[in-house]
């Protein structure tokens, strides 16, 4: 399988998580690309077999949390994902509010089948991401 991971990172944590997730994907025998929402080409990402989109958590720490505008704009530029498996992820410090369900809903609006939702407090892949990768087959 070819998995595409895209992320938005302000100070490097979400980028480090995306790279750690890519290592998990590769260790399971799949191919994986990693790119920022600023650099990745939505048309190419849309061609992957499975897609992961991540953002840092932006808000007022315990309220109004959301994915970055760049992340949501990127999702909006994806093509028809046609039932492909997808996951959303974020990094945060205190609380993520509704950001992950909103990202999932947006990805489902592009046709993805969102089967994973992960959050990390530091620069490591979330517990459970390896299981999601195993479920890809
Ligand atoms: C302006 C700003 C707002 C933030 N709002 C929240 C928040 O509402 N909830 C939270 O848990 N963390 C919040 N954080 C913490 C970041 O989401 C967290 O440090 C994240 O891992 C940063 O990712 P990055 O290193 O990829 O930029 C905020 C950080 C900044 C700079």
Short mmCIF file of N, CA, C and O and ligand atoms in Angstrom, two decimals:
data_model
loop_
_atom_site.label_atom_id
_atom_site.label_comp_id
_atom_site.label_asym_id
_atom_site.label_seq_id
_atom_site.Cartn_x
_atom_site.Cartn_y
_atom_site.Cartn_z
N UNK A 1 0.83 -1.20 0.00
CA UNK A 1 0.00 0.00 0.00
C UNK A 1 0.87 1.25 0.00
O UNK A 1 1.97 1.24 0.53
N UNK A 2 0.32 2.30 -0.57
CA UNK A 2 1.02 3.59 -0.53
C UNK A 2 0.20 4.54 0.38
O UNK A 2 -0.94 4.84 0.07
N UNK A 3 0.82 4.93 1.48
CA UNK A 3 0.14 5.78 2.46
C UNK A 3 0.71 7.20 2.35
O UNK A 3 1.94 7.39 2.29
N UNK A 4 -0.14 8.19 2.30
CA UNK A 4 0.28 9.60 2.29
C UNK A 4 -0.05 10.23 3.63
O UNK A 4 -1.19 10.13 4.10
N UNK A 5 0.97 10.84 4.25
CA UNK A 5 0.77 11.56 5.51
C UNK A 5 1.03 13.03 5.25
O UNK A 5 2.09 13.39 4.72
N UNK A 6 0.07 13.88 5.60
CA UNK A 6 0.27 15.33 5.48
C UNK A 6 0.02 15.96 6.83
O UNK A 6 -0.79 15.46 7.63
N UNK A 7 0.71 17.05 7.09
CA UNK A 7 0.63 17.65 8.43
C UNK A 7 0.78 19.16 8.32
O UNK A 7 1.35 19.69 7.34
N UNK A 8 0.29 19.85 9.35
CA UNK A 8 0.63 21.26 9.54
C UNK A 8 1.32 21.39 10.89
O UNK A 8 0.79 20.92 11.91
N UNK A 9 2.49 21.99 10.89
CA UNK A 9 3.30 22.10 12.10
C UNK A 9 3.88 23.49 12.21
O UNK A 9 4.44 24.00 11.25
N UNK A 10 3.73 24.11 13.38
CA UNK A 10 4.26 25.46 13.57
C UNK A 10 5.67 25.39 14.17
O UNK A 10 6.59 26.04 13.69
N UNK A 11 5.85 24.54 15.19
CA UNK A 11 7.15 24.49 15.87
C UNK A 11 7.83 23.13 15.80
O UNK A 11 8.80 22.89 16.50
N UNK A 12 7.30 22.21 14.96
CA UNK A 12 8.02 20.96 14.69
C UNK A 12 7.46 19.71 15.34
O UNK A 12 7.83 18.60 14.93
N UNK A 13 6.56 19.84 16.31
CA UNK A 13 6.05 18.65 16.99
C UNK A 13 5.21 17.78 16.05
O UNK A 13 5.40 16.56 15.99
N UNK A 14 4.31 18.40 15.35
CA UNK A 14 3.42 17.64 14.47
C UNK A 14 4.20 17.04 13.30
O UNK A 14 3.92 15.93 12.85
N UNK A 15 5.22 17.76 12.86
CA UNK A 15 6.10 17.20 11.81
C UNK A 15 6.81 15.96 12.35
O UNK A 15 6.89 14.94 11.65
N UNK A 16 7.32 16.02 13.58
CA UNK A 16 8.01 14.86 14.17
C UNK A 16 7.05 13.69 14.33
O UNK A 16 7.42 12.54 14.07
N UNK A 17 5.81 13.96 14.72
CA UNK A 17 4.81 12.89 14.84
C UNK A 17 4.55 12.27 13.47
O UNK A 17 4.51 11.05 13.33
N UNK A 18 4.39 13.11 12.45
CA UNK A 18 4.15 12.60 11.09
C UNK A 18 5.30 11.70 10.64
O UNK A 18 5.07 10.64 10.05
N UNK A 19 6.53 12.10 10.95
CA UNK A 19 7.68 11.29 10.54
C UNK A 19 7.75 9.98 11.33
O UNK A 19 8.08 8.93 10.77
N UNK A 20 7.38 10.05 12.62
CA UNK A 20 7.34 8.82 13.42
C UNK A 20 6.26 7.88 12.89
O UNK A 20 6.45 6.65 12.82
N UNK A 21 5.11 8.44 12.50
CA UNK A 21 4.04 7.62 11.93
C UNK A 21 4.50 6.97 10.63
O UNK A 21 4.20 5.81 10.37
N UNK A 22 5.25 7.72 9.83
CA UNK A 22 5.76 7.17 8.56
C UNK A 22 6.67 5.97 8.82
O UNK A 22 6.64 4.98 8.07
N UNK A 23 7.46 6.04 9.89
CA UNK A 23 8.33 4.90 10.22
C UNK A 23 7.50 3.68 10.59
O UNK A 23 7.84 2.55 10.23
N UNK A 24 6.39 3.90 11.30
CA UNK A 24 5.50 2.79 11.66
C UNK A 24 4.92 2.16 10.38
O UNK A 24 4.86 0.93 10.24
N UNK A 25 4.51 3.02 9.45
CA UNK A 25 3.93 2.53 8.18
C UNK A 25 4.98 1.71 7.41
O UNK A 25 4.69 0.61 6.92
N UNK A 26 6.19 2.25 7.32
CA UNK A 26 7.24 1.56 6.55
C UNK A 26 7.64 0.25 7.22
O UNK A 26 7.90 -0.75 6.54
N UNK A 27 7.68 0.26 8.56
CA UNK A 27 8.04 -0.96 9.29
C UNK A 27 7.03 -2.08 9.05
O UNK A 27 7.34 -3.26 9.17
N UNK A 28 5.79 -1.69 8.69
CA UNK A 28 4.74 -2.68 8.39
C UNK A 28 4.80 -3.11 6.92
O UNK A 28 3.94 -3.87 6.47
N UNK A 29 5.78 -2.61 6.17
CA UNK A 29 5.98 -3.05 4.79
C UNK A 29 5.29 -2.22 3.73
O UNK A 29 5.25 -2.61 2.57
N UNK A 30 4.76 -1.08 4.11
CA UNK A 30 4.09 -0.21 3.14
C UNK A 30 5.02 0.93 2.70
O UNK A 30 6.01 1.23 3.37
N UNK A 31 4.63 1.58 1.62
CA UNK A 31 5.33 2.80 1.20
C UNK A 31 4.63 3.99 1.84
O UNK A 31 3.43 3.93 2.10
N UNK A 32 5.40 5.06 2.06
CA UNK A 32 4.79 6.21 2.74
C UNK A 32 5.46 7.50 2.30
O UNK A 32 6.68 7.58 2.23
N UNK A 33 4.65 8.50 2.00
CA UNK A 33 5.17 9.84 1.75
C UNK A 33 4.72 10.74 2.90
O UNK A 33 3.66 10.53 3.49
N UNK A 34 5.56 11.71 3.23
CA UNK A 34 5.24 12.67 4.30
C UNK A 34 5.47 14.07 3.75
O UNK A 34 6.54 14.35 3.17
N UNK A 35 4.50 14.95 3.90
CA UNK A 35 4.69 16.32 3.43
C UNK A 35 3.80 17.28 4.21
O UNK A 35 2.77 16.87 4.77
N UNK A 36 4.21 18.51 4.26
CA UNK A 36 3.39 19.52 4.94
C UNK A 36 2.21 19.92 4.07
O UNK A 36 2.25 19.77 2.83
N UNK A 37 1.18 20.46 4.69
CA UNK A 37 0.03 20.93 3.90
C UNK A 37 0.45 22.11 3.02
O UNK A 37 -0.19 22.38 2.00
N UNK A 38 1.53 22.77 3.37
CA UNK A 38 2.03 23.88 2.55
C UNK A 38 2.71 23.35 1.27
O UNK A 38 2.64 23.98 0.22
N UNK A 39 3.36 22.19 1.37
CA UNK A 39 4.16 21.69 0.24
C UNK A 39 3.50 20.56 -0.54
O UNK A 39 3.81 20.36 -1.72
N UNK A 40 2.68 19.76 0.12
CA UNK A 40 2.14 18.56 -0.55
C UNK A 40 1.15 18.96 -1.64
O UNK A 40 0.48 19.99 -1.55
N UNK A 41 1.11 18.12 -2.67
CA UNK A 41 0.19 18.34 -3.80
C UNK A 41 -1.09 17.54 -3.54
O UNK A 41 -1.03 16.30 -3.49
N UNK A 42 -2.23 18.21 -3.33
CA UNK A 42 -3.45 17.47 -3.02
C UNK A 42 -3.82 16.43 -4.07
O UNK A 42 -4.38 15.38 -3.73
N UNK A 43 -3.50 16.69 -5.32
CA UNK A 43 -3.85 15.73 -6.38
C UNK A 43 -3.04 14.44 -6.20
O UNK A 43 -3.57 13.33 -6.38
N UNK A 44 -1.77 14.58 -5.84
CA UNK A 44 -0.92 13.38 -5.64
C UNK A 44 -1.35 12.65 -4.37
O UNK A 44 -1.47 11.42 -4.36
N UNK A 45 -1.60 13.41 -3.29
CA UNK A 45 -2.05 12.79 -2.04
C UNK A 45 -3.35 12.01 -2.28
O UNK A 45 -3.53 10.90 -1.77
N UNK A 46 -4.22 12.55 -3.10
CA UNK A 46 -5.52 11.91 -3.37
C UNK A 46 -5.35 10.56 -4.06
O UNK A 46 -6.27 9.73 -4.02
N UNK A 47 -4.20 10.32 -4.69
CA UNK A 47 -3.97 9.06 -5.38
C UNK A 47 -3.44 7.96 -4.46
O UNK A 47 -3.35 6.80 -4.87
N UNK A 48 -3.05 8.29 -3.23
CA UNK A 48 -2.55 7.27 -2.30
C UNK A 48 -3.66 6.28 -1.96
O UNK A 48 -4.84 6.55 -2.16
N UNK A 49 -3.26 5.12 -1.43
CA UNK A 49 -4.24 4.10 -1.05
C UNK A 49 -4.87 4.41 0.31
O UNK A 49 -5.98 3.95 0.61
N UNK A 50 -4.14 5.14 1.14
CA UNK A 50 -4.65 5.54 2.45
C UNK A 50 -4.02 6.88 2.80
O UNK A 50 -2.89 7.17 2.39
N UNK A 51 -4.76 7.69 3.56
CA UNK A 51 -4.36 9.08 3.79
C UNK A 51 -4.48 9.43 5.27
O UNK A 51 -5.47 9.09 5.92
N UNK A 52 -3.44 10.09 5.80
CA UNK A 52 -3.48 10.59 7.18
C UNK A 52 -3.26 12.10 7.13
O UNK A 52 -2.31 12.57 6.50
N UNK A 53 -4.12 12.84 7.83
CA UNK A 53 -3.99 14.31 7.86
C UNK A 53 -3.90 14.75 9.31
O UNK A 53 -4.73 14.37 10.14
N UNK A 54 -2.87 15.57 9.60
CA UNK A 54 -2.67 16.01 10.98
C UNK A 54 -2.43 17.50 11.09
O UNK A 54 -1.90 18.14 10.18
N UNK A 55 -2.83 18.05 12.24
CA UNK A 55 -2.65 19.47 12.52
C UNK A 55 -2.24 19.63 13.98
O UNK A 55 -2.60 18.80 14.82
N UNK A 56 -1.55 20.70 14.26
CA UNK A 56 -1.42 21.08 15.67
C UNK A 56 -2.74 21.68 16.13
O UNK A 56 -3.54 22.15 15.30
N UNK A 57 -2.99 21.61 17.41
CA UNK A 57 -4.25 22.09 17.99
C UNK A 57 -4.14 23.58 18.27
O UNK A 57 -3.26 24.01 19.03
N UNK A 58 -5.04 24.33 17.68
CA UNK A 58 -5.03 25.78 17.84
C UNK A 58 -6.31 26.20 18.55
O UNK A 58 -7.40 25.83 18.13
N UNK A 59 -6.19 26.94 19.62
CA UNK A 59 -7.38 27.37 20.34
C UNK A 59 -7.00 28.24 21.51
O UNK A 59 -5.98 28.93 21.45
N UNK A 60 -7.82 28.19 22.55
CA UNK A 60 -7.51 28.93 23.77
C UNK A 60 -7.34 27.89 24.88
O UNK A 60 -7.90 27.99 25.95
N UNK A 61 -6.56 26.88 24.56
CA UNK A 61 -6.15 25.78 25.44
C UNK A 61 -7.27 24.84 25.86
O UNK A 61 -7.17 23.64 25.60
N UNK A 62 -8.35 25.34 26.48
CA UNK A 62 -9.41 24.39 26.81
C UNK A 62 -10.72 24.69 26.07
O UNK A 62 -11.69 23.98 26.23
N UNK A 63 -10.72 25.73 25.27
CA UNK A 63 -11.91 26.01 24.46
C UNK A 63 -11.49 26.39 23.04
O UNK A 63 -10.33 26.74 22.79
N UNK A 64 -12.44 26.33 22.14
CA UNK A 64 -12.29 26.82 20.76
C UNK A 64 -11.16 26.15 19.99
O UNK A 64 -10.57 26.74 19.09
N UNK A 65 -10.89 24.89 20.33
CA UNK A 65 -9.81 24.20 19.62
C UNK A 65 -10.22 23.86 18.19
O UNK A 65 -11.35 23.46 17.94
N UNK A 66 -9.30 24.00 17.29
CA UNK A 66 -9.56 23.68 15.90
C UNK A 66 -8.27 23.33 15.18
O UNK A 66 -7.18 23.69 15.65
N UNK A 67 -8.41 22.63 14.07
CA UNK A 67 -7.27 22.42 13.19
C UNK A 67 -6.92 23.75 12.53
O UNK A 67 -7.75 24.67 12.49
N UNK A 68 -5.73 23.87 12.01
CA UNK A 68 -5.37 25.12 11.34
C UNK A 68 -6.17 25.29 10.05
O UNK A 68 -6.62 24.32 9.44
N UNK A 69 -6.31 26.54 9.66
CA UNK A 69 -7.00 26.85 8.40
C UNK A 69 -6.30 26.15 7.23
O UNK A 69 -6.95 25.62 6.33
N UNK A 70 -4.96 26.14 7.27
CA UNK A 70 -4.20 25.50 6.18
C UNK A 70 -4.54 24.01 6.08
O UNK A 70 -4.63 23.45 4.98
N UNK A 71 -4.74 23.36 7.24
CA UNK A 71 -5.09 21.93 7.23
C UNK A 71 -6.47 21.74 6.61
O UNK A 71 -6.66 20.88 5.73
N UNK A 72 -7.44 22.53 7.06
CA UNK A 72 -8.80 22.36 6.55
C UNK A 72 -8.87 22.74 5.08
O UNK A 72 -9.59 22.09 4.30
N UNK A 73 -8.12 23.76 4.68
CA UNK A 73 -8.08 24.13 3.26
C UNK A 73 -7.49 22.99 2.43
O UNK A 73 -7.96 22.70 1.32
N UNK A 74 -6.44 22.34 2.97
CA UNK A 74 -5.83 21.22 2.23
C UNK A 74 -6.85 20.12 2.02
O UNK A 74 -6.97 19.58 0.91
N UNK A 75 -7.57 19.76 3.08
CA UNK A 75 -8.59 18.70 2.94
C UNK A 75 -9.59 19.10 1.85
O UNK A 75 -10.00 18.28 1.03
N UNK A 76 -9.96 20.36 1.84
CA UNK A 76 -10.92 20.83 0.85
C UNK A 76 -10.43 20.77 -0.59
O UNK A 76 -11.23 20.79 -1.52
N UNK A 77 -9.09 20.69 -0.74
CA UNK A 77 -8.51 20.62 -2.09
C UNK A 77 -8.26 19.19 -2.55
O UNK A 77 -7.79 18.97 -3.67
N UNK A 78 -8.54 18.19 -1.68
CA UNK A 78 -8.36 16.80 -2.09
C UNK A 78 -9.42 16.41 -3.12
O UNK A 78 -10.52 16.95 -3.12
N UNK A 79 -9.05 15.43 -3.95
CA UNK A 79 -10.00 14.91 -4.92
C UNK A 79 -10.97 13.93 -4.26
O UNK A 79 -11.02 13.83 -3.03
N UNK A 80 -11.71 13.18 -5.09
CA UNK A 80 -12.65 12.18 -4.56
C UNK A 80 -11.85 11.00 -4.00
O UNK A 80 -11.16 10.32 -4.73
N UNK A 81 -11.96 10.78 -2.69
CA UNK A 81 -11.17 9.73 -2.05
C UNK A 81 -11.85 8.36 -2.13
O UNK A 81 -11.25 7.36 -1.74
N UNK A 82 -13.09 8.33 -2.60
CA UNK A 82 -13.68 7.08 -3.07
C UNK A 82 -13.61 5.93 -2.07
O UNK A 82 -13.26 4.81 -2.43
N UNK A 83 -13.91 6.21 -0.80
CA UNK A 83 -13.95 5.14 0.19
C UNK A 83 -12.61 4.70 0.74
O UNK A 83 -12.53 3.72 1.48
N UNK A 84 -11.54 5.40 0.37
CA UNK A 84 -10.21 5.01 0.86
C UNK A 84 -10.12 5.18 2.38
O UNK A 84 -10.70 6.12 2.94
N UNK A 85 -9.34 4.29 3.06
CA UNK A 85 -9.15 4.47 4.49
C UNK A 85 -8.35 5.74 4.79
O UNK A 85 -7.41 6.08 4.06
N UNK A 86 -8.73 6.40 5.86
CA UNK A 86 -8.05 7.64 6.23
C UNK A 86 -8.01 7.75 7.75
O UNK A 86 -8.79 7.10 8.47
N UNK A 87 -7.07 8.57 8.22
CA UNK A 87 -6.96 8.84 9.65
C UNK A 87 -6.69 10.31 9.85
O UNK A 87 -6.09 10.97 8.99
N UNK A 88 -7.13 10.83 10.99
CA UNK A 88 -6.81 12.20 11.37
C UNK A 88 -5.95 12.13 12.64
O UNK A 88 -6.07 11.19 13.43
N UNK A 89 -5.07 13.12 12.79
CA UNK A 89 -4.26 13.16 14.00
C UNK A 89 -3.94 14.60 14.36
O UNK A 89 -4.07 15.50 13.53
N UNK A 90 -3.56 14.79 15.62
CA UNK A 90 -3.18 16.13 16.05
C UNK A 90 -2.17 16.04 17.18
O UNK A 90 -2.01 14.99 17.81
N UNK A 91 -1.49 17.16 17.40
CA UNK A 91 -0.70 17.31 18.63
C UNK A 91 -1.32 18.46 19.42
O UNK A 91 -1.97 19.34 18.87
N UNK A 92 -1.12 18.39 20.74
CA UNK A 92 -1.79 19.34 21.62
C UNK A 92 -1.06 19.38 22.95
O UNK A 92 -0.15 18.58 23.21
N UNK A 93 -1.50 20.28 23.82
CA UNK A 93 -0.94 20.35 25.17
C UNK A 93 -1.96 19.96 26.24
O UNK A 93 -1.63 19.28 27.19
N UNK A 94 -3.20 20.45 26.11
CA UNK A 94 -4.18 20.27 27.19
C UNK A 94 -5.44 19.53 26.76
O UNK A 94 -5.88 18.62 27.44
N UNK A 95 -6.05 19.97 25.70
CA UNK A 95 -7.34 19.40 25.29
C UNK A 95 -7.57 19.70 23.82
O UNK A 95 -7.18 20.76 23.33
N UNK A 96 -8.21 18.77 23.12
CA UNK A 96 -8.37 18.92 21.67
C UNK A 96 -9.78 19.31 21.25
O UNK A 96 -10.00 19.59 20.07
N UNK A 97 -10.74 19.31 22.20
CA UNK A 97 -12.10 19.70 21.84
C UNK A 97 -12.64 18.88 20.69
O UNK A 97 -12.44 17.67 20.62
N UNK A 98 -13.32 19.55 19.77
CA UNK A 98 -13.94 18.85 18.66
C UNK A 98 -13.11 18.82 17.39
O UNK A 98 -13.63 18.49 16.33
N UNK A 99 -11.83 19.14 17.50
CA UNK A 99 -11.08 19.31 16.24
C UNK A 99 -10.95 18.02 15.44
O UNK A 99 -11.06 18.05 14.21
N UNK A 100 -10.72 16.88 16.11
CA UNK A 100 -10.51 15.65 15.34
C UNK A 100 -11.79 15.20 14.65
O UNK A 100 -11.75 14.87 13.45
N UNK A 101 -12.96 15.21 15.34
CA UNK A 101 -14.20 14.87 14.62
C UNK A 101 -14.48 15.82 13.45
O UNK A 101 -14.98 15.39 12.40
N UNK A 102 -14.15 17.10 13.60
CA UNK A 102 -14.39 18.04 12.49
C UNK A 102 -13.47 17.73 11.31
O UNK A 102 -13.89 17.80 10.15
N UNK A 103 -12.22 17.39 11.60
CA UNK A 103 -11.31 17.00 10.52
C UNK A 103 -11.83 15.73 9.83
O UNK A 103 -11.80 15.63 8.60
N UNK A 104 -12.32 14.78 10.65
CA UNK A 104 -12.84 13.53 10.07
C UNK A 104 -14.04 13.80 9.19
O UNK A 104 -14.15 13.27 8.07
N UNK A 105 -14.95 14.65 9.66
CA UNK A 105 -16.15 14.97 8.87
C UNK A 105 -15.77 15.61 7.54
O UNK A 105 -16.33 15.30 6.48
N UNK A 106 -14.76 16.48 7.61
CA UNK A 106 -14.31 17.14 6.38
C UNK A 106 -13.71 16.13 5.40
O UNK A 106 -13.98 16.17 4.19
N UNK A 107 -12.89 15.21 5.94
CA UNK A 107 -12.30 14.18 5.06
C UNK A 107 -13.39 13.27 4.49
O UNK A 107 -13.31 12.86 3.32
N UNK A 108 -14.39 12.96 5.30
CA UNK A 108 -15.49 12.13 4.80
C UNK A 108 -16.24 12.87 3.70
O UNK A 108 -16.75 12.25 2.77
N UNK A 109 -16.25 14.19 3.80
CA UNK A 109 -16.86 14.99 2.73
C UNK A 109 -16.13 14.86 1.40
O UNK A 109 -16.70 15.11 0.34
N UNK A 110 -14.87 14.44 1.46
CA UNK A 110 -14.10 14.16 0.22
C UNK A 110 -14.26 12.70 -0.20
O UNK A 110 -13.59 12.25 -1.13
N UNK A 111 -15.03 11.93 0.58
CA UNK A 111 -15.28 10.53 0.21
C UNK A 111 -14.44 9.52 0.97
O UNK A 111 -14.54 8.31 0.71
N UNK A 112 -13.59 9.97 1.91
CA UNK A 112 -12.75 9.03 2.65
C UNK A 112 -13.57 8.24 3.66
O UNK A 112 -14.63 8.68 4.10
N UNK A 113 -13.04 7.08 4.03
CA UNK A 113 -13.59 6.28 5.11
C UNK A 113 -12.65 6.45 6.31
O UNK A 113 -11.61 5.79 6.38
N UNK A 114 -12.99 7.37 7.20
CA UNK A 114 -12.07 7.71 8.30
C UNK A 114 -12.21 6.65 9.40
O UNK A 114 -13.25 6.54 10.04
N UNK A 115 -11.15 5.89 9.59
CA UNK A 115 -11.18 4.75 10.52
C UNK A 115 -10.20 4.94 11.68
O UNK A 115 -10.10 4.06 12.53
N UNK A 116 -9.50 6.06 11.70
CA UNK A 116 -8.56 6.29 12.80
C UNK A 116 -8.53 7.75 13.21
O UNK A 116 -8.71 8.66 12.38
N UNK A 117 -8.32 7.98 14.51
CA UNK A 117 -8.27 9.34 15.06
C UNK A 117 -7.28 9.30 16.23
O UNK A 117 -7.49 8.54 17.18
N UNK A 118 -6.20 10.08 16.12
CA UNK A 118 -5.10 9.93 17.06
C UNK A 118 -4.60 11.28 17.56
O UNK A 118 -4.53 12.24 16.79
N UNK A 119 -4.24 11.33 18.84
CA UNK A 119 -3.66 12.57 19.34
C UNK A 119 -2.40 12.27 20.13
O UNK A 119 -2.33 11.27 20.86
N UNK A 120 -1.41 13.17 20.00
CA UNK A 120 -0.13 13.01 20.66
C UNK A 120 0.19 14.29 21.43
O UNK A 120 0.03 15.39 20.91
N UNK A 121 0.70 14.13 22.65
CA UNK A 121 1.10 15.31 23.44
C UNK A 121 2.54 15.70 23.16
O UNK A 121 2.97 16.78 23.52
N UNK A 122 3.29 14.82 22.57
CA UNK A 122 4.68 15.12 22.25
C UNK A 122 5.02 14.57 20.88
O UNK A 122 4.11 14.18 20.14
N UNK A 123 6.31 14.53 20.54
CA UNK A 123 6.71 14.18 19.17
C UNK A 123 6.77 12.68 18.89
O UNK A 123 7.72 12.20 18.28
N UNK A 124 5.77 11.94 19.35
CA UNK A 124 5.76 10.49 19.12
C UNK A 124 4.42 10.09 18.52
O UNK A 124 3.40 10.72 18.78
N UNK A 125 4.44 9.00 17.73
CA UNK A 125 3.19 8.49 17.17
C UNK A 125 2.28 8.03 18.30
O UNK A 125 2.74 7.48 19.30
N UNK A 126 1.00 8.27 18.14
CA UNK A 126 0.03 7.92 19.19
C UNK A 126 -0.08 6.41 19.36
O UNK A 126 0.09 5.66 18.40
N UNK A 127 -0.36 5.99 20.59
CA UNK A 127 -0.70 4.59 20.84
C UNK A 127 -1.88 4.26 19.94
O UNK A 127 -2.81 5.04 19.82
N UNK A 128 -1.85 3.12 19.35
CA UNK A 128 -2.98 2.71 18.53
C UNK A 128 -2.75 2.95 17.05
O UNK A 128 -3.43 2.35 16.22
N UNK A 129 -1.79 3.80 16.69
CA UNK A 129 -1.57 4.03 15.26
C UNK A 129 -1.05 2.76 14.58
O UNK A 129 -1.45 2.44 13.45
N UNK A 130 -0.19 2.02 15.29
CA UNK A 130 0.32 0.76 14.72
C UNK A 130 -0.80 -0.21 14.41
O UNK A 130 -0.78 -0.90 13.39
N UNK A 131 -1.81 -0.25 15.29
CA UNK A 131 -2.96 -1.14 15.05
C UNK A 131 -3.74 -0.69 13.82
O UNK A 131 -4.21 -1.51 13.03
N UNK A 132 -3.87 0.63 13.66
CA UNK A 132 -4.56 1.15 12.47
C UNK A 132 -3.82 0.72 11.19
O UNK A 132 -4.44 0.30 10.20
N UNK A 133 -2.50 0.81 11.24
CA UNK A 133 -1.70 0.40 10.07
C UNK A 133 -1.89 -1.09 9.80
O UNK A 133 -2.06 -1.50 8.64
N UNK A 134 -1.91 -1.90 10.87
CA UNK A 134 -2.11 -3.34 10.68
C UNK A 134 -3.45 -3.61 10.01
O UNK A 134 -3.57 -4.51 9.17
N UNK A 135 -4.46 -2.82 10.37
CA UNK A 135 -5.80 -3.04 9.81
C UNK A 135 -5.88 -2.66 8.33
O UNK A 135 -6.83 -3.03 7.64
N UNK A 136 -4.88 -1.93 7.82
CA UNK A 136 -4.87 -1.60 6.39
C UNK A 136 -4.71 -2.85 5.54
O UNK A 136 -5.07 -2.86 4.37
N UNK A 137 -4.12 -3.90 6.15
CA UNK A 137 -3.92 -5.16 5.42
C UNK A 137 -2.54 -5.29 4.87
O UNK A 137 -1.70 -4.45 5.01
C1 LIG B 1 -1.50 29.98 19.41
C2 LIG B 1 -1.52 28.60 20.03
C3 LIG B 1 -2.73 28.07 20.46
C4 LIG B 1 -2.76 26.81 21.06
N1 LIG B 1 -3.96 26.31 21.48
C5 LIG B 1 -4.01 25.10 22.09
C6 LIG B 1 -5.26 24.60 22.58
O1 LIG B 1 -6.30 25.22 22.47
N2 LIG B 1 -5.26 23.38 23.21
C7 LIG B 1 -4.10 22.64 23.36
O2 LIG B 1 -4.17 21.56 23.95
N3 LIG B 1 -2.91 23.09 22.87
C8 LIG B 1 -2.84 24.28 22.25
N4 LIG B 1 -1.63 24.75 21.77
C9 LIG B 1 -0.45 23.88 21.88
C10 LIG B 1 -0.06 23.26 20.56
O3 LIG B 1 -1.17 22.66 19.90
C11 LIG B 1 1.00 22.16 20.78
O4 LIG B 1 2.11 22.69 21.42
C12 LIG B 1 1.39 21.50 19.46
O5 LIG B 1 2.04 20.28 19.74
C13 LIG B 1 2.29 22.37 18.60
O6 LIG B 1 2.56 21.66 17.42
P1 LIG B 1 3.74 22.09 16.43
O7 LIG B 1 5.05 21.98 17.21
O8 LIG B 1 3.67 21.07 15.32
O9 LIG B 1 3.49 23.47 15.97
C14 LIG B 1 -1.57 26.03 21.19
C15 LIG B 1 -0.35 26.57 20.75
C16 LIG B 1 -0.32 27.84 20.17
C17 LIG B 1 1.00 28.40 19.70
#
